[in-house]
Short mmCIF file of C-alpha atoms in Angstrom, two decimals:
data_model
loop_
_atom_site.label_atom_id
_atom_site.label_comp_id
_atom_site.label_asym_id
_atom_site.label_seq_id
_atom_site.Cartn_x
_atom_site.Cartn_y
_atom_site.Cartn_z
CA UNK A 7 28.28 -22.47 -2.38
CA UNK A 8 31.38 -20.93 -1.52
CA UNK A 9 34.91 -22.92 -2.00
CA UNK A 10 37.41 -22.33 0.90
CA UNK A 11 40.18 -24.29 2.40
CA UNK A 12 37.81 -26.17 4.56
CA UNK A 13 35.47 -27.15 1.85
CA UNK A 14 32.33 -25.88 0.48
CA UNK A 15 30.32 -23.34 2.60
CA UNK A 16 26.50 -22.49 2.18
CA UNK A 17 25.91 -19.00 1.12
CA UNK A 18 24.13 -17.03 3.33
CA UNK A 19 20.91 -15.21 1.97
CA UNK A 20 21.36 -11.38 1.32
CA UNK A 21 19.63 -9.30 3.51
CA UNK A 22 19.27 -6.56 0.73
CA UNK A 23 15.92 -6.43 -0.94
CA UNK A 24 15.90 -7.19 -4.72
CA UNK A 25 16.15 -4.34 -7.31
CA UNK A 26 12.66 -2.88 -8.10
CA UNK A 27 11.64 -3.22 -11.38
CA UNK A 28 11.26 0.03 -13.92
CA UNK A 29 8.42 2.17 -12.76
CA UNK A 30 6.11 3.69 -15.41
CA UNK A 31 5.21 7.53 -15.60
CA UNK A 32 1.73 8.40 -14.77
CA UNK A 33 0.63 10.60 -17.64
CA UNK A 34 -2.55 12.96 -18.40
CA UNK A 35 -4.23 11.17 -21.79
CA UNK A 36 -5.48 14.68 -23.39
CA UNK A 37 -4.60 15.21 -27.28
CA UNK A 38 -2.05 18.00 -27.81
CA UNK A 39 -3.39 21.04 -29.34
CA UNK A 40 0.30 22.81 -29.39
CA UNK A 41 2.59 20.02 -29.05
CA UNK A 42 6.45 20.81 -28.45
CA UNK A 43 8.95 19.49 -30.64
CA UNK A 44 9.04 15.73 -30.52
CA UNK A 45 11.26 13.52 -28.65
CA UNK A 46 11.92 10.13 -27.86
CA UNK A 47 9.12 9.52 -25.04
CA UNK A 48 10.69 7.56 -22.00
CA UNK A 49 8.54 4.96 -20.12
CA UNK A 50 10.78 4.60 -17.32
CA UNK A 51 12.50 7.12 -14.67
CA UNK A 52 16.14 6.76 -15.72
CA UNK A 53 19.04 7.69 -14.24
CA UNK A 54 19.53 10.91 -16.35
CA UNK A 55 16.30 12.37 -15.20
CA UNK A 56 17.07 14.77 -12.25
CA UNK A 57 14.84 15.55 -9.63
CA UNK A 58 14.99 19.23 -10.74
CA UNK A 59 13.54 18.29 -14.04
CA UNK A 60 10.87 16.26 -12.16
CA UNK A 61 10.23 19.27 -10.18
CA UNK A 62 9.83 21.66 -13.00
CA UNK A 63 6.97 19.56 -14.65
CA UNK A 64 5.05 18.16 -11.68
CA UNK A 65 4.64 20.51 -8.91
CA UNK A 66 2.27 23.34 -8.74
CA UNK A 67 3.63 24.87 -5.69
CA UNK A 68 6.55 27.76 -5.36
CA UNK A 69 10.11 27.30 -5.50
CA UNK A 70 10.65 26.52 -1.69
CA UNK A 71 7.94 24.34 -1.62
CA UNK A 72 8.79 22.16 -4.63
CA UNK A 73 12.26 21.28 -3.31
CA UNK A 74 10.62 20.66 0.09
CA UNK A 75 7.82 18.55 -1.24
CA UNK A 76 10.14 16.52 -3.66
CA UNK A 77 11.89 15.32 -0.76
CA UNK A 78 8.93 14.80 1.82
CA UNK A 79 6.35 13.45 -0.95
CA UNK A 80 7.43 12.87 -4.27
CA UNK A 81 10.31 10.67 -3.72
CA UNK A 82 8.98 8.45 -1.10
CA UNK A 83 5.62 8.03 -2.92
CA UNK A 84 7.13 7.07 -6.44
CA UNK A 85 6.85 3.25 -5.82
CA UNK A 86 3.18 3.42 -5.23
CA UNK A 87 2.33 6.53 -7.17
CA UNK A 88 4.12 5.73 -10.38
CA UNK A 89 3.27 1.98 -10.68
CA UNK A 90 3.23 -0.20 -13.62
CA UNK A 91 -0.44 -1.15 -12.77
CA UNK A 92 -1.81 2.29 -13.63
CA UNK A 93 -4.32 2.54 -10.62
CA UNK A 94 -2.60 5.76 -9.80
CA UNK A 95 -2.71 7.06 -13.52
CA UNK A 96 -4.01 10.71 -13.72
CA UNK A 97 -7.18 11.44 -15.45
CA UNK A 98 -8.89 14.61 -16.57
CA UNK A 99 -12.26 14.17 -15.51
CA UNK A 100 -15.63 16.02 -15.52
CA UNK A 101 -17.64 15.60 -12.40
CA UNK A 102 -21.28 16.73 -12.81
CA UNK A 103 -23.71 17.85 -10.02
CA UNK A 104 -27.35 17.35 -9.56
CA UNK A 105 -28.36 20.47 -11.49
CA UNK A 106 -26.72 18.81 -14.60
CA UNK A 107 -25.63 22.33 -15.69
CA UNK A 108 -22.85 22.55 -13.18
CA UNK A 109 -19.57 20.50 -13.53
CA UNK A 110 -16.18 20.27 -11.78
CA UNK A 111 -13.17 19.82 -14.14
CA UNK A 112 -10.65 17.81 -12.24
CA UNK A 113 -7.39 16.29 -12.54
CA UNK A 114 -7.59 13.01 -10.24
CA UNK A 115 -5.77 9.82 -9.94
CA UNK A 116 -7.66 6.59 -10.23
CA UNK A 117 -7.64 5.70 -6.58
CA UNK A 118 -9.35 8.85 -5.72
CA UNK A 119 -11.84 8.83 -8.64
CA UNK A 120 -12.91 5.34 -7.46
CA UNK A 121 -13.74 6.84 -4.20
CA UNK A 122 -16.12 9.41 -5.61
CA UNK A 123 -19.75 9.31 -4.90
CA UNK A 124 -21.94 8.25 -8.15
CA UNK A 125 -22.64 11.03 -10.15
CA UNK A 126 -24.42 13.42 -10.63
CA UNK A 127 -23.25 14.72 -6.95
CA UNK A 128 -25.98 16.14 -5.11
CA UNK A 129 -24.81 19.51 -3.65
CA UNK A 130 -27.08 20.41 -0.44
CA UNK A 131 -28.90 23.57 -0.74
CA UNK A 132 -28.13 26.31 1.95
CA UNK A 133 -31.07 27.32 4.19
CA UNK A 134 -31.51 30.72 3.12
CA UNK A 135 -34.85 32.48 3.81
CA UNK A 136 -36.85 33.28 0.54
CA UNK A 137 -37.30 37.02 1.52
CA UNK A 138 -33.67 37.51 1.98
CA UNK A 139 -31.05 38.26 -0.61
CA UNK A 140 -27.69 36.70 -0.61
CA UNK A 141 -25.56 37.51 2.63
CA UNK A 142 -22.50 38.99 0.77
CA UNK A 143 -21.66 40.77 -2.40
CA UNK A 144 -18.57 41.02 -4.72
CA UNK A 145 -17.14 44.80 -4.87
CA UNK A 146 -13.85 46.63 -5.14
CA UNK A 147 -11.44 46.24 -2.00
CA UNK A 148 -9.05 49.08 -1.89
CA UNK A 149 -5.69 47.74 -2.92
CA UNK A 150 -6.75 44.04 -3.10
CA UNK A 151 -9.09 44.05 -6.27
CA UNK A 152 -12.37 42.43 -5.74
CA UNK A 153 -13.49 40.99 -2.50
CA UNK A 154 -16.52 39.69 -0.78
CA UNK A 155 -18.44 42.19 1.80
CA UNK A 156 -21.42 41.30 3.95
CA UNK A 157 -24.98 42.87 2.71
CA UNK A 158 -26.76 42.36 6.17
CA UNK A 159 -25.41 41.81 9.67
CA UNK A 160 -23.77 38.18 10.30
CA UNK A 161 -24.05 36.45 13.50
CA UNK A 162 -20.97 34.30 14.52
CA UNK A 163 -21.12 30.96 12.95
CA UNK A 164 -23.70 32.09 10.28
CA UNK A 165 -23.32 30.43 7.05
CA UNK A 166 -22.08 33.04 4.13
CA UNK A 167 -21.73 30.43 1.32
CA UNK A 168 -21.78 26.81 0.56
CA UNK A 169 -20.67 25.68 -2.78
CA UNK A 170 -18.98 22.88 -4.58
CA UNK A 171 -15.60 23.17 -6.55
CA UNK A 172 -15.42 23.98 -10.30
CA UNK A 173 -11.73 23.01 -10.78
CA UNK A 174 -9.66 20.57 -8.54
CA UNK A 175 -5.91 19.84 -9.17
CA UNK A 176 -3.75 17.58 -6.83
CA UNK A 177 -1.33 19.45 -4.88
CA UNK A 178 1.44 17.50 -6.76
CA UNK A 179 0.71 17.12 -10.58
CA UNK A 180 2.14 14.07 -12.13
CA UNK A 181 3.95 14.57 -15.43
CA UNK A 182 1.96 15.02 -18.45
CA UNK A 183 2.15 13.22 -21.69
CA UNK A 184 5.19 13.02 -23.94
CA UNK A 185 5.36 16.31 -26.18
CA UNK A 186 2.76 18.31 -23.87
CA UNK A 187 3.39 21.19 -21.92
CA UNK A 188 2.12 22.02 -18.32
CA UNK A 189 0.49 25.11 -19.52
CA UNK A 190 -1.67 22.85 -22.20
CA UNK A 191 -2.74 20.68 -19.37
CA UNK A 192 -4.27 23.63 -17.56
CA UNK A 193 -5.58 25.01 -20.50
CA UNK A 194 -7.55 22.34 -21.22
CA UNK A 195 -9.03 22.04 -17.65
CA UNK A 196 -10.75 25.93 -18.45
CA UNK A 197 -11.46 24.93 -21.86
CA UNK A 198 -13.68 22.10 -20.59
CA UNK A 199 -15.62 24.40 -18.03
CA UNK A 200 -18.99 25.52 -18.77
CA UNK A 201 -18.80 29.13 -20.81
CA UNK A 202 -20.18 31.25 -17.96
CA UNK A 203 -18.22 29.51 -15.22
CA UNK A 204 -14.92 29.89 -17.48
CA UNK A 205 -15.49 33.40 -17.93
CA UNK A 206 -15.67 34.28 -14.24
CA UNK A 207 -12.78 31.97 -13.29
CA UNK A 208 -10.68 33.45 -15.86
CA UNK A 209 -11.56 36.82 -14.39
CA UNK A 210 -9.87 35.84 -10.97
CA UNK A 211 -6.59 37.33 -10.08
CA UNK A 212 -3.38 35.91 -11.19
CA UNK A 213 -0.30 37.05 -8.80
CA UNK A 214 2.07 34.41 -10.88
CA UNK A 215 4.64 36.08 -13.26
CA UNK A 216 4.12 35.25 -16.84
CA UNK A 217 7.87 34.03 -16.90
CA UNK A 218 6.88 31.18 -13.92
CA UNK A 219 3.66 29.73 -15.44
CA UNK A 220 0.67 30.24 -17.75
CA UNK A 221 -2.32 32.22 -16.98
CA UNK A 222 -4.35 29.18 -16.19
CA UNK A 223 -2.14 27.92 -13.81
CA UNK A 224 -1.50 30.96 -12.35
CA UNK A 225 -5.24 31.69 -11.56
CA UNK A 226 -5.26 27.98 -9.73
CA UNK A 227 -2.14 28.58 -7.75
CA UNK A 228 -3.40 32.00 -6.74
CA UNK A 229 -7.06 31.26 -6.00
CA UNK A 230 -6.83 27.39 -5.05
CA UNK A 231 -7.89 26.46 -1.44
CA UNK A 232 -6.68 23.42 0.33
CA UNK A 233 -8.95 20.63 0.08
CA UNK A 234 -8.66 16.67 0.66
CA UNK A 235 -10.32 13.80 -1.05
CA UNK A 236 -10.64 10.44 -0.33
CA UNK A 237 -8.66 7.78 -1.70
CA UNK A 238 -8.59 3.83 -1.51
CA UNK A 239 -6.98 2.16 1.48
CA UNK A 240 -8.58 4.64 3.69
CA UNK A 241 -6.29 7.81 3.13
CA UNK A 242 -6.89 11.17 1.94
CA UNK A 243 -4.76 13.16 -0.72
CA UNK A 244 -4.42 17.01 -0.55
CA UNK A 245 -5.84 18.64 -3.68
CA UNK A 246 -6.40 22.53 -4.50
CA UNK A 247 -9.90 23.53 -5.38
CA UNK A 248 -11.11 26.58 -7.13
CA UNK A 249 -14.72 28.20 -6.03
CA UNK A 250 -16.60 30.56 -7.66
CA UNK A 251 -17.60 32.50 -4.56
CA UNK A 252 -15.18 31.64 -1.67
CA UNK A 253 -11.90 31.92 -4.11
CA UNK A 254 -12.68 35.60 -4.14
CA UNK A 255 -12.23 36.30 -0.44
CA UNK A 256 -9.22 38.18 0.56
CA UNK A 257 -6.74 37.36 3.34
CA UNK A 258 -6.41 38.85 6.83
CA UNK A 259 -4.05 37.88 9.87
CA UNK A 260 -7.24 38.35 11.90
CA UNK A 261 -10.00 37.13 9.72
CA UNK A 262 -13.63 37.16 10.33
CA UNK A 263 -14.39 34.17 8.41
CA UNK A 264 -13.24 30.77 7.49
CA UNK A 265 -14.23 27.56 5.41
CA UNK A 266 -14.57 24.21 6.26
CA UNK A 267 -14.49 21.35 3.40
CA UNK A 268 -16.68 18.27 3.72
CA UNK A 269 -15.50 15.57 1.44
CA UNK A 270 -18.34 13.42 1.90
CA UNK A 271 -20.87 16.18 1.04
CA UNK A 272 -18.17 17.63 -1.96
CA UNK A 273 -19.22 21.16 -0.63
CA UNK A 274 -16.97 23.88 0.96
CA UNK A 275 -18.96 25.95 3.35
CA UNK A 276 -17.96 29.66 4.22
CA UNK A 277 -19.04 30.92 7.77
CA UNK A 278 -18.53 33.80 9.87
CA UNK A 279 -16.04 33.43 13.08
CA UNK A 280 -17.32 36.44 14.68
CA UNK A 281 -20.49 38.75 14.34
CA UNK A 282 -19.92 41.09 10.84
CA UNK A 283 -21.50 44.36 10.46
CA UNK A 284 -23.09 45.49 7.23
CA UNK A 285 -20.45 46.51 4.52
CA UNK A 286 -17.47 44.96 6.45
CA UNK A 287 -15.11 42.87 4.11
CA UNK A 288 -15.24 38.80 4.46
CA UNK A 289 -11.84 37.81 4.92
CA UNK A 290 -10.15 34.34 5.49
CA UNK A 291 -6.64 33.33 6.00
CA UNK A 292 -4.05 32.37 3.53
CA UNK A 293 -1.57 31.24 5.93
CA UNK A 294 -0.84 30.05 9.38
CA UNK A 295 -2.34 32.46 11.70
CA UNK A 296 -0.20 31.41 14.70
CA UNK A 297 3.15 32.05 12.66
CA UNK A 298 4.81 35.30 13.73
CA UNK A 299 4.38 38.60 11.80
CA UNK A 300 7.76 38.30 10.00
CA UNK A 301 7.09 34.56 8.98
CA UNK A 302 3.42 35.50 7.73
CA UNK A 303 4.69 38.43 5.70
CA UNK A 304 7.34 36.60 3.91
CA UNK A 305 5.04 33.64 3.24
CA UNK A 306 2.45 35.71 1.72
CA UNK A 307 5.02 37.39 -0.27
CA UNK A 308 6.57 34.55 -1.67
CA UNK A 309 3.55 32.58 -2.31
CA UNK A 310 0.99 35.71 -3.46
CA UNK A 311 3.40 38.27 -4.29
CA UNK A 312 1.67 41.12 -1.99
CA UNK A 313 2.39 42.88 1.34
CA UNK A 314 -0.28 42.05 3.97
CA UNK A 315 -2.08 45.10 5.03
CA UNK A 316 -4.42 43.96 7.53
CA UNK A 317 -4.97 45.68 10.95
CA UNK A 318 -2.88 42.99 12.44
CA UNK A 319 0.03 43.80 10.31
CA UNK A 320 -0.14 47.55 10.11
CA UNK A 321 -1.83 48.89 12.99
CA UNK A 322 0.89 51.46 14.67
CA UNK A 323 2.67 49.34 17.47
CA UNK A 324 5.79 49.66 19.33
CA UNK A 325 8.79 47.16 19.17
CA UNK A 326 7.54 45.70 22.57
CA UNK A 327 3.77 45.32 21.30
CA UNK A 328 5.08 43.58 18.08
CA UNK A 329 7.18 41.10 20.23
CA UNK A 330 4.18 40.37 22.54
CA UNK A 331 1.82 39.71 19.55
CA UNK A 332 4.68 37.10 18.03
CA UNK A 333 4.91 35.67 21.28
CA UNK A 334 0.84 35.20 21.63
CA UNK A 335 0.58 33.44 18.42
CA UNK A 336 3.73 31.35 18.71
CA UNK A 337 2.28 30.06 22.33
CA UNK A 338 -1.12 29.66 20.77
CA UNK A 339 0.53 27.42 18.23
CA UNK A 340 1.88 25.01 20.71
CA UNK A 341 -0.53 25.34 23.38
CA UNK A 342 -2.47 21.88 23.62
CA UNK A 343 1.08 20.01 23.06
CA UNK A 344 2.48 21.56 26.14
CA UNK A 345 -0.58 22.19 28.65
CA UNK A 346 -1.51 19.91 31.34
CA UNK A 347 -4.76 17.92 30.91
CA UNK A 348 -7.66 18.34 33.00
CA UNK A 349 -7.36 14.54 34.30
CA UNK A 350 -3.76 15.29 35.44
CA UNK A 351 -4.46 18.34 37.26
CA UNK A 352 -7.50 16.50 38.81
CA UNK A 353 -5.12 13.91 40.05
CA UNK A 354 -2.25 15.67 41.08
CA UNK A 355 -2.87 17.63 44.19
CA UNK A 356 0.59 18.92 44.15
CA UNK A 357 -0.46 21.44 41.52
CA UNK A 358 -1.73 24.93 42.36
CA UNK A 359 -5.61 24.38 42.30
CA UNK A 360 -5.85 27.44 39.90
CA UNK A 361 -3.01 26.86 37.85
CA UNK A 362 -5.17 25.36 34.94
CA UNK A 363 -7.79 27.76 35.27
CA UNK A 364 -5.24 30.94 34.94
CA UNK A 365 -3.63 29.23 31.83
CA UNK A 366 -6.81 28.83 30.02
CA UNK A 367 -7.99 32.13 30.84
CA UNK A 368 -4.66 33.45 29.47
CA UNK A 369 -5.05 31.76 26.33
CA UNK A 370 -8.45 33.26 25.85
CA UNK A 371 -7.15 36.66 26.34
CA UNK A 372 -4.16 36.04 23.76
CA UNK A 373 -6.78 34.78 21.27
CA UNK A 374 -8.96 38.14 22.00
CA UNK A 375 -6.01 40.49 21.51
CA UNK A 376 -4.78 38.80 18.30
CA UNK A 377 -8.47 38.65 16.74
CA UNK A 378 -8.50 34.87 16.25
CA UNK A 379 -11.23 32.58 17.25
CA UNK A 380 -10.34 28.89 16.92
CA UNK A 381 -10.09 27.00 19.97
CA UNK A 382 -12.15 29.44 22.32
CA UNK A 383 -14.87 26.66 22.76
CA UNK A 384 -12.26 24.21 24.26
CA UNK A 385 -10.69 26.99 26.51
CA UNK A 386 -13.88 28.02 27.92
CA UNK A 387 -14.91 24.30 28.34
CA UNK A 388 -11.83 23.42 30.23
CA UNK A 389 -12.19 26.67 32.66
CA UNK A 390 -16.02 25.39 33.41
CA UNK A 391 -14.85 21.85 34.44
CA UNK A 392 -11.84 23.27 36.60
CA UNK A 393 -14.51 25.43 38.23
CA UNK A 394 -16.76 22.51 38.64
CA UNK A 395 -14.09 20.14 40.34
CA UNK A 396 -13.50 23.00 42.72
CA UNK A 397 -17.15 23.32 43.68
CA UNK A 398 -17.40 27.01 42.59
CA UNK A 399 -21.14 27.02 41.77
CA UNK A 400 -21.31 31.00 40.31
CA UNK A 401 -18.03 30.47 38.28
CA UNK A 402 -18.88 27.00 37.10
CA UNK A 403 -22.44 28.13 36.00
CA UNK A 404 -20.89 31.42 34.41
CA UNK A 405 -18.13 29.55 32.52
CA UNK A 406 -20.52 26.69 31.62
CA UNK A 407 -22.78 29.20 29.66
CA UNK A 408 -19.99 30.98 28.06
CA UNK A 409 -19.07 27.44 26.39
CA UNK A 410 -22.37 26.69 25.58
CA UNK A 411 -22.41 29.65 23.84
CA UNK A 412 -18.91 29.00 21.86
CA UNK A 413 -19.81 25.31 21.08
CA UNK A 414 -23.17 26.73 19.55
CA UNK A 415 -20.95 28.60 17.01
CA UNK A 416 -18.71 25.53 16.32
CA UNK A 417 -22.00 23.67 15.48
CA UNK A 418 -23.28 26.14 13.04
CA UNK A 419 -19.81 26.05 11.23
CA UNK A 420 -19.99 22.55 11.03
CA UNK A 421 -23.75 22.40 10.01
CA UNK A 422 -24.35 18.85 8.43
CA UNK A 423 -20.87 17.46 9.31
CA UNK A 424 -19.88 14.70 11.89
CA UNK A 425 -18.33 17.43 13.92
CA UNK A 426 -21.61 19.26 14.09
CA UNK A 427 -23.12 16.41 16.21
CA UNK A 428 -20.10 16.32 18.52
CA UNK A 429 -20.41 20.03 19.15
CA UNK A 430 -24.39 20.02 19.68
CA UNK A 431 -23.56 17.21 22.29
CA UNK A 432 -21.02 19.73 23.97
CA UNK A 433 -23.87 22.50 23.84
CA UNK A 434 -26.47 19.97 25.71
CA UNK A 435 -23.98 19.04 28.27
CA UNK A 436 -22.83 22.77 29.11
CA UNK A 437 -26.60 23.73 29.37
CA UNK A 438 -27.36 20.93 31.50
CA UNK A 439 -24.60 22.02 33.84
CA UNK A 440 -26.03 25.59 33.85
CA UNK A 441 -29.43 24.18 34.94
CA UNK A 442 -27.88 21.55 37.28
CA UNK A 443 -24.37 22.05 38.50
CA UNK A 444 -24.34 19.11 40.68
CA UNK A 445 -24.71 17.05 37.56
CA UNK A 446 -21.14 17.36 36.50
CA UNK A 447 -19.47 14.01 36.87
CA UNK A 448 -16.33 15.71 38.70
CA UNK A 449 -18.24 18.00 40.85
CA UNK A 450 -16.36 19.09 43.87
CA UNK A 451 -13.62 16.31 43.48
CA UNK A 452 -10.88 18.84 44.12
CA UNK A 453 -11.43 20.39 47.43
#
């Protein structure tokens, strides 16, 4: 109650939320081998702990990303990530696979660990004929150290390797125990690996200077591939995974292969995006392929400390050709967000009847010019639909057959995943259109 000249007035309830209780720091419970000088451990995040101090100890990313991730991920998630209950506490955990000889050493939070399948985890064996050797070999790559090379002709969509991770760390690493360095945490990860796997992973490239991080952390930051793991409450959490074979693949801005991570199968599959001849290097992308040249070069230099020398970056081109390449990739990056849908084109008779066809054919031309492959099946499918709605039998059959071929590549890449079923349905539908053009539900509806 508040006293006034008129008497006592009730106090309005405050709209401000009550102050949050102090939050506990999640810590990695591993015994120190080489402890730092002892200090007074703090169990709460106090005002004197600056964001810079947190970033120095909890982020795996490079300097620019560290600042961005602090604002985007760390600060908003602190009430949930650093809680008093401890369900998000970080644990070093060993995940055993079905052969009982292979294991993955990981840093996982409790909410991720609770969603893992029961151990040992069964890893599906790739279907490789007994009379054939592995489709790849590890050999020196000029100017790149070691790389993967095809040992036989690989068709588009063909499997190169399917493998589980040997090391998993979160994209944002919570603070370690008092008196422990981050370097010790990463040394502990490698120390718990099986001896043959430890030697092989320690032979991976490390592009990070010793002044920035330890050798073990540098190997993970250089060779880790982005994967997502299921967590409680139905969301996924970004992690870095280090793999025995795929982590050896070098970068190209027009790669001939790509990897797909299946969190349910706990397996990463590397497959060909296009036909790969014998002895050609198998490459993947380390950065966004729809970014312009200057952006790709800057990102690769900042994150991996090398100047890209792939054909897309070093082939002689005029300034006009370079500008056109950048425009192609930027347009492809924004393509599906800006283009008219098939349904709208079908209903809006004021739109030119060839407008959508020309647009998607143009997209396919840009993909071909840039040596990119993702999205080709969707573009071919859309062109076929447009010709079907126009009642153009010959063109409809031609593009439906092409779409069926592209969807077959997608299905092979996603073998065993949910996306495979979707792609196979598309293949069956397109083949039916080739046999029976008038079975298309929108056949000749825009004349």
